[in-house]
Amino acid sequence: RKLSDARKPSRAVAAAPTRRLTVDVPDYLLKDIKDRSTSKDVTVKYTVVTAFHKAGFHVAAADLVEDGRRGK
């Protein structure tokens, strides 16, 4: 029996290698980023990368991982 395309297991696409980006932001902005991440149960990295994506920067789908935290 054939699976429809919608039900076929997708091949995992590896996320791109990462590099650290260090920026200084106002305290209130960092608090807001952390609060939003916590309320949505996602990582700060996901929140920031999603913001870059929404601002028009190219972000591959494999790099938009909602929760990369350990032990979850």
Coordinates of C-alpha atoms in Angstrom, one line a residue:
R1 CA 0.0 0.0 0.0
K2 CA 1.4 3.4 -1.0
L3 CA 1.4 6.3 1.4
S4 CA 0.2 9.6 0.0
D5 CA 2.9 12.3 -0.2
A6 CA 1.4 14.0 2.9
R7 CA 1.9 10.9 5.0
K8 CA 5.4 9.9 3.8
P9 CA 8.0 10.3 6.4
S10 CA 10.1 13.4 5.5
R11 CA 13.8 13.1 5.4
A12 CA 15.4 15.1 8.1
V13 CA 17.5 18.0 6.7
A14 CA 20.5 18.8 8.9
A15 CA 20.6 22.3 10.3
A16 CA 23.5 24.4 9.1
P17 CA 26.6 24.8 11.2
T18 CA 26.2 27.6 13.7
R19 CA 28.4 30.5 14.8
R20 CA 27.9 32.7 17.9
L21 CA 26.5 36.2 17.4
T22 CA 27.2 38.5 20.3
V23 CA 25.3 41.8 20.5
D24 CA 24.5 44.2 23.3
V25 CA 20.8 45.0 23.6
P26 CA 18.9 47.1 26.2
D27 CA 18.0 45.1 29.3
Y28 CA 14.2 45.6 28.6
L29 CA 14.6 44.0 25.2
L30 CA 16.5 41.0 26.5
K31 CA 13.8 40.5 29.2
D32 CA 11.1 40.7 26.6
I33 CA 12.8 38.2 24.3
K34 CA 13.3 35.8 27.3
D35 CA 9.7 36.3 28.5
R36 CA 8.2 35.6 25.0
S37 CA 10.4 32.6 24.6
T38 CA 9.3 31.2 27.9
S39 CA 5.6 31.9 27.3
K40 CA 5.8 30.1 24.0
D41 CA 8.0 27.3 25.4
V42 CA 10.7 27.8 22.7
T43 CA 14.3 28.8 22.9
V44 CA 15.7 32.3 22.8
K45 CA 17.6 31.3 19.7
Y46 CA 14.4 30.3 18.0
T47 CA 12.7 33.6 18.9
V48 CA 15.7 35.6 17.6
V49 CA 16.2 33.5 14.4
T50 CA 12.4 33.7 13.7
A51 CA 12.6 37.5 14.1
F52 CA 15.4 37.6 11.5
H53 CA 13.4 35.5 9.2
K54 CA 10.3 37.7 9.6
A55 CA 12.5 40.7 8.9
G56 CA 13.4 39.3 5.5
F57 CA 16.7 37.4 6.2
H58 CA 17.0 34.0 4.6
V59 CA 16.7 31.2 7.2
A60 CA 16.4 27.6 6.1
A61 CA 13.5 25.7 7.4
A62 CA 15.9 23.2 9.1
D63 CA 17.2 26.0 11.1
L64 CA 13.8 27.1 12.5
V65 CA 13.7 24.5 15.3
E66 CA 11.3 25.5 18.0
D67 CA 13.0 23.7 20.8
G68 CA 16.7 22.9 20.8
R69 CA 17.0 22.7 24.6
R70 CA 18.6 19.7 26.2
G71 CA 16.7 17.4 28.3
K72 CA 13.3 18.3 26.9

